[in-house]
CSV table of C-alpha atoms and ligand atoms in Angstrom, one decimal:
chain,number,residue,atom,x,y,z
A,1,MET,CA,133.4,-62.7,-4.9
A,2,SER,CA,133.3,-59.0,-5.7
A,3,VAL,CA,131.1,-58.1,-2.8
A,4,THR,CA,132.7,-57.1,0.4
A,5,ILE,CA,131.6,-58.6,3.7
A,6,CYS,CA,130.8,-55.2,4.9
A,7,GLU,CA,128.3,-54.6,2.1
A,8,SER,CA,126.6,-57.9,2.5
A,9,GLU,CA,126.4,-57.4,6.3
A,10,ARG,CA,124.6,-54.1,5.7
A,11,GLU,CA,122.2,-54.9,2.9
A,12,GLY,CA,121.6,-58.6,3.1
A,13,LEU,CA,123.3,-60.9,0.5
A,14,LEU,CA,121.4,-62.7,-2.2
A,15,THR,CA,123.7,-65.2,-3.9
A,16,ILE,CA,122.7,-66.6,-7.2
A,17,ASP,CA,124.6,-69.7,-8.3
A,18,LEU,CA,124.7,-69.6,-12.1
A,19,GLY,CA,126.7,-72.9,-12.1
A,20,ALA,CA,123.6,-74.5,-10.5
A,21,VAL,CA,121.3,-73.0,-13.1
A,22,VAL,CA,123.4,-74.5,-15.8
A,23,GLU,CA,123.5,-77.9,-14.0
A,24,ASN,CA,119.8,-77.8,-13.7
A,25,TYR,CA,119.5,-77.0,-17.4
A,26,GLN,CA,121.7,-80.0,-18.2
A,27,TRP,CA,119.7,-82.3,-15.9
A,28,LEU,CA,116.5,-81.3,-17.6
A,29,ARG,CA,118.0,-81.7,-21.1
A,30,ALA,CA,119.2,-85.2,-20.1
A,31,GLN,CA,115.6,-86.2,-19.5
A,32,LEU,CA,114.9,-85.7,-23.2
A,33,LYS,CA,115.2,-88.1,-26.1
A,34,GLY,CA,116.3,-87.6,-29.7
A,35,ALA,CA,115.9,-84.1,-31.2
A,36,THR,CA,113.7,-82.6,-28.5
A,37,GLU,CA,115.0,-79.2,-27.7
A,38,CYS,CA,115.3,-77.8,-24.2
A,39,SER,CA,114.4,-74.1,-24.0
A,40,ALA,CA,114.5,-71.8,-21.0
A,41,VAL,CA,111.7,-69.7,-19.6
A,42,VAL,CA,113.3,-66.5,-18.3
A,43,LYS,CA,110.2,-64.3,-17.8
A,44,ALA,CA,109.9,-61.9,-14.9
A,45,ASP,CA,113.6,-61.2,-14.8
A,46,ALA,CA,114.4,-65.0,-14.8
A,47,TYR,CA,112.0,-65.5,-11.9
A,48,GLY,CA,113.5,-62.6,-10.1
A,49,LEU,CA,117.1,-63.8,-10.3
A,50,GLY,CA,118.4,-61.6,-13.1
A,51,VAL,CA,117.8,-62.3,-16.7
A,52,ALA,CA,120.9,-60.4,-17.8
A,53,GLN,CA,123.1,-62.9,-16.0
A,54,VAL,CA,121.0,-66.1,-16.2
A,55,ALA,CA,120.2,-66.0,-19.9
A,56,PRO,CA,123.8,-65.6,-21.2
A,57,ALA,CA,124.9,-68.4,-18.8
A,58,LEU,CA,122.2,-70.7,-20.4
A,59,PHE,CA,123.2,-69.6,-23.9
A,60,ALA,CA,126.8,-70.6,-23.1
A,61,ALA,CA,125.5,-74.0,-22.0
A,62,GLY,CA,123.9,-74.5,-25.4
A,63,CYS,CA,120.3,-73.2,-24.8
A,64,ARG,CA,119.1,-71.5,-28.0
A,65,SER,CA,115.4,-70.8,-27.3
A,66,PHE,CA,114.1,-68.5,-24.6
A,67,PHE,CA,110.6,-67.5,-23.4
A,68,VAL,CA,109.8,-64.2,-21.7
A,69,ALA,CA,106.3,-62.8,-20.9
A,70,THR,CA,106.3,-59.3,-22.5
A,71,GLN,CA,107.7,-57.4,-25.4
A,72,ARG,CA,109.8,-55.2,-23.1
A,73,GLU,CA,111.3,-58.2,-21.5
A,74,GLY,CA,112.0,-59.6,-25.0
A,75,GLU,CA,113.8,-56.4,-26.1
A,76,ALA,CA,115.9,-56.4,-22.9
A,77,LEU,CA,116.8,-60.1,-23.5
A,78,ARG,CA,117.6,-59.4,-27.2
A,79,SER,CA,120.3,-56.9,-26.1
A,80,VAL,CA,122.1,-59.5,-23.9
A,81,LEU,CA,122.0,-62.5,-26.2
A,82,PRO,CA,123.7,-63.3,-29.5
A,83,ALA,CA,121.5,-63.1,-32.6
A,84,GLU,CA,121.2,-66.9,-32.9
A,85,ALA,CA,119.0,-67.0,-29.9
A,86,THR,CA,115.2,-67.4,-30.6
A,87,ILE,CA,113.0,-65.4,-28.2
A,88,TYR,CA,109.3,-66.0,-27.8
A,89,LEU,CA,106.9,-63.6,-26.1
A,90,LEU,CA,104.4,-65.7,-24.0
A,91,THR,CA,101.8,-62.9,-23.7
A,92,GLY,CA,102.0,-62.1,-27.4
A,93,VAL,CA,102.0,-58.7,-29.0
A,94,ARG,CA,99.8,-55.6,-28.4
A,95,PRO,CA,97.9,-54.3,-31.5
A,96,GLY,CA,100.1,-51.7,-33.1
A,97,CYS,CA,103.4,-53.2,-31.9
A,98,GLU,CA,103.6,-55.9,-34.5
A,99,ARG,CA,106.2,-54.3,-36.7
A,100,ASP,CA,108.5,-53.4,-33.8
A,101,CYS,CA,108.1,-56.9,-32.5
A,102,ALA,CA,109.1,-58.5,-35.8
A,103,GLN,CA,111.9,-56.0,-36.4
A,104,ALA,CA,113.4,-56.9,-33.0
A,105,CYS,CA,113.2,-60.6,-34.1
A,106,LEU,CA,110.9,-61.5,-31.3
A,107,ILE,CA,108.3,-64.3,-31.9
A,108,PRO,CA,104.9,-63.5,-30.4
A,109,VAL,CA,102.7,-66.3,-29.0
A,110,LEU,CA,99.4,-65.5,-30.6
A,111,VAL,CA,96.0,-66.7,-29.3
A,112,THR,CA,93.3,-65.5,-31.6
A,113,THR,CA,92.6,-65.6,-35.3
A,114,GLU,CA,92.3,-61.8,-35.3
A,115,GLN,CA,95.9,-61.5,-33.9
A,116,LEU,CA,97.1,-63.9,-36.5
A,117,GLN,CA,95.5,-61.9,-39.3
A,118,ARG,CA,97.0,-58.6,-38.0
A,119,TRP,CA,100.4,-60.3,-37.7
A,120,CYS,CA,100.2,-61.5,-41.3
A,121,GLU,CA,99.0,-58.1,-42.7
A,122,LEU,CA,101.5,-56.0,-40.7
A,123,THR,CA,104.6,-58.2,-41.0
A,124,LEU,CA,104.2,-59.7,-44.4
A,125,GLY,CA,107.6,-59.9,-46.1
A,126,LEU,CA,109.6,-58.8,-43.0
A,127,GLY,CA,111.2,-62.2,-42.7
A,128,GLY,CA,112.6,-61.9,-46.3
A,129,ASP,CA,110.0,-64.0,-48.1
A,130,ALA,CA,107.3,-61.7,-49.6
A,131,SER,CA,104.6,-64.2,-49.2
A,132,LEU,CA,105.4,-65.0,-45.6
A,133,ALA,CA,104.8,-63.0,-42.3
A,134,ALA,CA,107.5,-62.8,-39.7
A,135,PRO,CA,107.8,-66.0,-37.6
A,136,ALA,CA,105.0,-66.5,-35.0
A,137,ALA,CA,103.8,-69.1,-32.5
A,138,LEU,CA,100.2,-70.2,-31.8
A,139,LYS,CA,99.0,-71.1,-28.3
A,140,VAL,CA,96.0,-73.4,-28.0
A,141,ASP,CA,93.9,-74.2,-24.9
A,142,SER,CA,94.1,-77.9,-24.3
A,143,GLY,CA,92.2,-77.7,-21.0
A,144,MET,CA,93.8,-75.1,-18.7
A,145,THR,CA,91.3,-72.4,-19.7
A,146,ARG,CA,93.8,-69.5,-19.5
A,147,LEU,CA,95.6,-67.9,-22.4
A,148,GLY,CA,95.1,-69.9,-25.6
A,149,MET,CA,92.8,-70.5,-28.6
A,150,GLY,CA,89.8,-72.6,-27.7
A,151,ALA,CA,88.8,-75.7,-29.7
A,152,GLU,CA,86.0,-74.1,-31.7
A,153,GLU,CA,88.1,-71.1,-32.8
A,154,PHE,CA,90.9,-73.5,-33.7
A,155,THR,CA,88.6,-75.6,-35.9
A,156,GLU,CA,87.5,-72.5,-37.7
A,157,LEU,CA,91.1,-71.3,-38.1
A,158,LEU,CA,92.1,-74.7,-39.7
A,159,ALA,CA,89.7,-73.9,-42.6
A,160,GLN,CA,91.6,-70.7,-43.4
A,161,GLU,CA,94.4,-72.4,-45.2
A,162,SER,CA,95.8,-69.4,-47.0
A,163,LEU,CA,96.1,-67.5,-43.7
A,164,LEU,CA,97.8,-70.4,-42.0
A,165,ARG,CA,100.2,-70.8,-45.0
A,166,SER,CA,101.3,-67.2,-44.9
A,167,ALA,CA,101.4,-66.9,-41.1
A,168,ASN,CA,104.8,-68.5,-40.8
A,169,LEU,CA,103.9,-70.5,-37.7
A,170,GLN,CA,107.0,-72.0,-36.1
A,171,LEU,CA,105.6,-73.4,-33.0
A,172,ILE,CA,102.2,-74.6,-31.6
A,173,LEU,CA,102.1,-74.7,-27.8
A,174,SER,CA,99.9,-75.3,-24.9
A,175,HIS,CA,100.3,-75.3,-21.1
A,176,LEU,CA,99.5,-78.0,-18.5
A,177,ALA,CA,97.5,-77.0,-15.5
A,178,CYS,CA,98.3,-79.9,-13.2
A,179,ALA,CA,101.8,-81.1,-14.2
A,180,ASP,CA,103.0,-80.9,-10.6
A,181,GLU,CA,100.4,-83.6,-9.7
A,182,ALA,CA,101.7,-86.5,-11.7
A,183,GLY,CA,98.6,-88.6,-11.1
A,184,HIS,CA,96.1,-85.9,-12.0
A,185,ALA,CA,93.7,-87.1,-14.8
A,186,GLN,CA,93.8,-83.7,-16.5
A,187,ASN,CA,97.4,-84.3,-17.6
A,188,LEU,CA,96.4,-87.2,-19.9
A,189,GLU,CA,93.3,-85.3,-21.1
A,190,GLN,CA,95.4,-82.3,-22.0
A,191,LEU,CA,97.9,-84.5,-23.7
A,192,SER,CA,95.3,-86.1,-25.8
A,193,ALA,CA,93.6,-82.8,-26.7
A,194,PHE,CA,96.9,-81.2,-27.6
A,195,THR,CA,98.1,-84.2,-29.7
A,196,GLY,CA,94.9,-83.9,-31.7
A,197,MET,CA,95.3,-80.2,-32.3
A,198,VAL,CA,99.0,-80.7,-33.4
A,199,GLY,CA,98.0,-83.4,-35.9
A,200,GLN,CA,95.3,-81.2,-37.4
A,201,LEU,CA,97.5,-78.1,-37.7
A,202,ARG,CA,100.3,-80.2,-39.3
A,203,GLN,CA,97.9,-81.1,-42.2
A,204,VAL,CA,98.2,-77.5,-43.2
A,205,CYS,CA,101.6,-76.5,-41.7
A,206,PRO,CA,103.6,-79.8,-41.9
A,207,ASN,CA,106.8,-78.3,-40.4
A,208,VAL,CA,105.3,-76.6,-37.3
A,209,ARG,CA,107.0,-77.7,-34.1
A,210,ALA,CA,105.0,-78.5,-30.9
A,211,SER,CA,105.6,-77.8,-27.2
A,212,LEU,CA,103.6,-78.7,-24.1
A,213,ALA,CA,105.8,-79.4,-21.1
A,214,ASN,CA,106.9,-76.9,-18.4
A,215,SER,CA,109.3,-78.1,-15.7
A,216,ALA,CA,107.0,-80.5,-14.1
A,217,GLY,CA,105.7,-81.6,-17.5
A,218,ILE,CA,109.2,-82.8,-18.4
A,219,CYS,CA,109.0,-85.2,-15.4
A,220,LEU,CA,105.7,-86.7,-16.6
A,221,GLY,CA,107.5,-88.7,-19.3
A,222,ASP,CA,108.5,-88.7,-23.0
A,223,GLU,CA,105.0,-88.5,-24.4
A,224,PHE,CA,104.7,-85.0,-23.0
A,225,HIS,CA,107.9,-83.7,-24.5
A,226,PHE,CA,107.1,-83.2,-28.2
A,227,ASP,CA,109.7,-81.1,-30.1
A,228,LEU,CA,110.5,-78.5,-27.4
A,229,VAL,CA,110.1,-78.3,-23.6
A,230,ARG,CA,109.8,-75.1,-21.7
A,231,PRO,CA,111.2,-75.3,-18.1
A,232,GLY,CA,111.3,-72.3,-15.9
A,233,SER,CA,111.1,-72.9,-12.2
A,234,ALA,CA,113.2,-76.1,-12.1
A,235,LEU,CA,116.1,-74.1,-13.6
A,236,TYR,CA,116.0,-72.0,-10.5
A,237,GLY,CA,115.8,-74.8,-8.0
A,238,VAL,CA,112.1,-75.4,-7.6
A,239,ASN,CA,111.2,-79.1,-7.2
A,240,PRO,CA,109.4,-80.3,-10.5
A,241,THR,CA,108.4,-83.5,-8.7
A,242,PRO,CA,106.8,-82.2,-5.6
A,243,VAL,CA,106.1,-85.4,-3.7
A,244,GLN,CA,109.5,-86.9,-4.4
A,245,PRO,CA,113.0,-85.7,-3.5
A,246,ASN,CA,114.1,-82.6,-5.4
A,247,PRO,CA,116.5,-83.5,-8.3
A,248,MET,CA,117.4,-79.8,-8.8
A,249,ARG,CA,120.2,-77.9,-7.2
A,250,PRO,CA,119.3,-74.9,-5.1
A,251,VAL,CA,120.2,-71.6,-6.9
A,252,ALA,CA,119.4,-68.8,-4.6
A,253,SER,CA,120.7,-68.3,-1.1
A,254,LEU,CA,119.9,-65.4,1.1
A,255,HIS,CA,121.7,-64.2,4.2
A,256,LEU,CA,120.3,-61.4,6.3
A,257,PRO,CA,122.4,-59.3,8.7
A,258,VAL,CA,121.5,-59.1,12.4
A,259,LEU,CA,120.8,-55.5,13.4
A,260,GLN,CA,120.2,-56.1,17.0
A,261,LEU,CA,120.6,-59.0,19.4
A,262,ARG,CA,118.9,-58.7,22.8
A,263,GLN,CA,117.8,-60.6,25.8
A,264,LEU,CA,114.4,-59.9,27.3
A,265,SER,CA,114.1,-59.2,30.9
A,266,ARG,CA,110.4,-59.9,31.1
A,267,ASP,CA,107.7,-61.7,29.0
A,268,SER,CA,107.1,-59.5,25.9
A,269,ALA,CA,104.8,-59.5,22.9
A,270,VAL,CA,106.8,-59.3,19.7
A,271,GLY,CA,106.0,-57.1,16.7
A,272,TYR,CA,102.9,-55.7,15.1
A,273,GLY,CA,99.6,-56.9,16.5
A,274,ALA,CA,101.4,-58.5,19.5
A,275,THR,CA,100.6,-61.9,18.0
A,276,GLN,CA,103.4,-63.9,19.8
A,277,THR,CA,104.9,-63.6,23.2
A,278,ALA,CA,108.5,-64.4,24.1
A,279,VAL,CA,109.2,-65.3,27.7
A,280,ALA,CA,111.7,-63.5,30.0
A,281,GLY,CA,115.2,-64.6,29.3
A,282,SER,CA,114.6,-65.2,25.6
A,283,TRP,CA,117.2,-64.0,23.1
A,284,LEU,CA,115.9,-62.2,20.0
A,285,ALA,CA,117.8,-61.4,16.8
A,286,VAL,CA,116.3,-58.7,14.6
A,287,VAL,CA,117.4,-59.0,11.0
A,288,ARG,CA,117.4,-56.6,8.0
A,289,GLY,CA,114.9,-58.1,5.6
A,290,GLY,CA,111.1,-58.0,5.6
A,291,TYR,CA,108.1,-58.3,3.4
A,292,ALA,CA,109.4,-55.6,1.1
A,293,ASP,CA,112.3,-57.9,0.4
A,294,GLY,CA,110.2,-61.0,-0.3
A,295,LEU,CA,110.0,-62.4,3.2
A,296,LEU,CA,106.3,-62.8,2.8
A,297,ARG,CA,104.2,-61.6,5.7
A,298,ALA,CA,102.2,-64.8,5.5
A,299,GLN,CA,105.3,-66.6,7.0
A,300,SER,CA,104.8,-64.8,10.3
A,301,GLY,CA,105.0,-67.2,13.2
A,302,ARG,CA,105.7,-70.1,10.8
A,303,GLY,CA,108.9,-69.4,9.0
A,304,TRP,CA,112.4,-70.2,10.2
A,305,GLY,CA,116.0,-69.5,9.4
A,306,MET,CA,119.5,-70.9,10.1
A,307,ALA,CA,121.5,-68.8,12.4
A,308,ILE,CA,125.2,-68.8,11.3
A,309,ALA,CA,127.7,-69.0,14.1
A,310,GLY,CA,131.1,-69.6,12.6
A,311,ASN,CA,130.9,-73.0,10.9
A,312,GLU,CA,127.7,-74.0,12.8
A,313,ARG,CA,124.2,-73.5,11.6
A,314,ILE,CA,121.3,-73.6,14.1
A,315,ARG,CA,117.7,-73.7,13.1
A,316,VAL,CA,115.8,-70.7,14.6
A,317,PRO,CA,112.1,-69.8,14.4
A,318,MET,CA,110.7,-66.5,13.3
A,319,LEU,CA,108.8,-64.7,16.0
A,320,GLY,CA,105.8,-62.3,15.6
A,321,ARG,CA,104.8,-60.7,12.3
A,322,VAL,CA,107.3,-60.0,9.5
A,323,SER,CA,107.6,-56.2,9.1
A,324,MET,CA,108.4,-54.3,6.0
A,325,ASP,CA,112.1,-54.0,6.6
A,326,THR,CA,112.8,-56.3,9.5
A,327,THR,CA,112.1,-59.8,10.9
A,328,VAL,CA,112.6,-61.1,14.4
A,329,PHE,CA,114.1,-64.6,15.1
A,330,ASP,CA,114.1,-66.4,18.5
A,331,VAL,CA,117.8,-67.3,18.9
A,332,SER,CA,117.4,-68.6,22.5
A,333,GLY,CA,118.5,-72.0,21.3
A,334,LEU,CA,122.1,-70.8,20.6
A,335,SER,CA,124.8,-71.1,23.3
A,336,ASP,CA,126.4,-67.9,24.5
A,337,GLU,CA,129.5,-68.8,22.4
A,338,GLN,CA,127.4,-69.3,19.3
A,339,ARG,CA,125.5,-66.0,19.9
A,340,ALA,CA,128.8,-64.2,20.2
A,341,LYS,CA,129.6,-65.3,16.6
A,342,LEU,CA,126.1,-64.6,15.2
A,343,VAL,CA,126.2,-62.0,12.4
A,344,LEU,CA,123.9,-63.4,9.7
A,345,ILE,CA,120.8,-65.5,9.5
A,346,GLU,CA,120.3,-67.6,6.4
A,347,VAL,CA,116.7,-67.7,5.2
A,348,LEU,CA,117.3,-69.5,1.8
A,349,GLY,CA,120.1,-71.9,1.0
A,350,GLN,CA,121.0,-75.6,1.2
A,351,ALA,CA,118.9,-76.2,4.4
A,352,ILE,CA,115.9,-74.0,3.5
A,353,THR,CA,114.8,-74.3,-0.1
A,354,VAL,CA,112.5,-71.9,-2.0
A,355,ASP,CA,109.9,-74.7,-1.7
A,356,ASP,CA,110.3,-74.8,2.1
A,357,MET,CA,109.9,-71.0,2.3
A,358,GLY,CA,106.9,-71.1,0.0
A,359,GLU,CA,105.3,-73.8,2.2
A,360,ALA,CA,105.8,-71.7,5.3
A,361,ALA,CA,104.1,-68.8,3.6
A,362,GLY,CA,101.2,-70.9,2.2
A,363,THR,CA,102.4,-70.4,-1.3
A,364,ILE,CA,104.8,-71.8,-3.9
A,365,GLY,CA,108.6,-71.5,-4.5
A,366,TYR,CA,107.8,-69.5,-7.7
A,367,GLU,CA,106.3,-66.7,-5.7
A,368,ILE,CA,109.2,-66.6,-3.2
A,369,LEU,CA,111.7,-66.2,-6.1
A,370,THR,CA,109.7,-63.5,-7.9
A,371,SER,CA,109.2,-61.6,-4.7
A,372,LEU,CA,112.8,-61.3,-3.7
A,373,GLY,CA,113.1,-57.6,-4.3
A,374,HIS,CA,115.9,-55.2,-5.1
A,375,ARG,CA,117.4,-54.1,-1.8
A,376,TYR,CA,119.8,-57.0,-1.4
A,377,CYS,CA,123.4,-57.0,-2.4
A,378,ARG,CA,123.4,-59.5,-5.3
A,379,GLN,CA,126.3,-61.8,-6.0
A,380,TYR,CA,126.6,-64.1,-9.0
A,381,ARG,CA,128.7,-67.2,-8.8
B,401,PLP,C1,105.8,-69.8,-17.0
B,401,PLP,C2,105.6,-70.7,-18.1
B,401,PLP,C3,106.4,-71.9,-18.3
B,401,PLP,C4,107.4,-72.3,-17.3
B,401,PLP,O1,106.8,-73.0,-16.3
B,401,PLP,P1,107.5,-73.7,-15.0
B,401,PLP,O2,106.5,-74.4,-14.2
B,401,PLP,O3,108.1,-72.5,-14.3
B,401,PLP,O4,108.6,-74.6,-15.6
B,401,PLP,C5,106.1,-72.6,-19.4
B,401,PLP,N1,105.2,-72.3,-20.3
B,401,PLP,C6,104.4,-71.2,-20.1
B,401,PLP,C7,103.3,-71.0,-21.1
B,401,PLP,C8,104.5,-70.4,-19.0
B,401,PLP,O5,103.7,-69.4,-18.8
């Protein structure tokens, strides 16, 4: 607890529970059988929570493989992790950056034959063996139709055995589009397409490892696990089994200071656009925290918080539009005694999960986390 109350009351306090991240990692790993490895996806600054704190905590818990999106993220991660950590770049490597990438010991996820050829030409011998390129990964499209090599190009690539033998492929991966809908037919279709592609590649590269599952994919069952799973969101408390109770522990909590508490003497429209009216006698609390801090404007009139009055927590609705720096809550439901103690309103925590806030904003917990912004006072536990 290095943060003073005064600071948190001024800036808003974002608390990140690294113990909960580690427990979530351990829960996910416990879902796996045998030699399946549990990696961690820490792209976008560990989903907004701070990769420099989150990744070393996961390394200490035994995690050895990490995924980020970009080369810059990979370089930053390299500097905070021991050399034994394997780091993959999910969006690959830009032409011209291959040697820097290999020298920083970053493994790019490649998606075209041309990228594979360039990687081989430019990094041949860099891994020590003169006939081998630096380690790389290949992403195939098993049905999501986003980043990944399509089936036709993959079939053509399989015929280029000498390229594949020198490419030093460590991992073949693909991504599920509908893993958070356990009954969706596309999950089994993608599983079947991916299994076929893995089998074909192994005829040329017998030791290549395979990876398909993200957080929700882990919860679809063993057959989706292959050699390595790639959870991200569940590590940070997002529910990987959306229609069932959340097995993950919440990681982020957010407390916003009350800047002004006032009682209205007449019926008044609140905030930009005068979208909602509070009746005479209502008590309003204006907090420091708005859409520039990740309280998405789409929550306007739908979101809520928990007013903290001593040991009591009282649910309070947002009122009117969320502004850039401030948000208004209707705290009329508090007693005078409770209002006298009101200093902070919790908008994320045990009672309001990132999934709840996402739902109120018509989005997903992922977007809530990655939107949190940099104006809060951050505290790691
Ligand atoms: C972001 C990402 C993941 C992690 O997904 P979650 O749903 O957050 O667990 C895994 N694999 C790829 C390719 C990704 O882009």
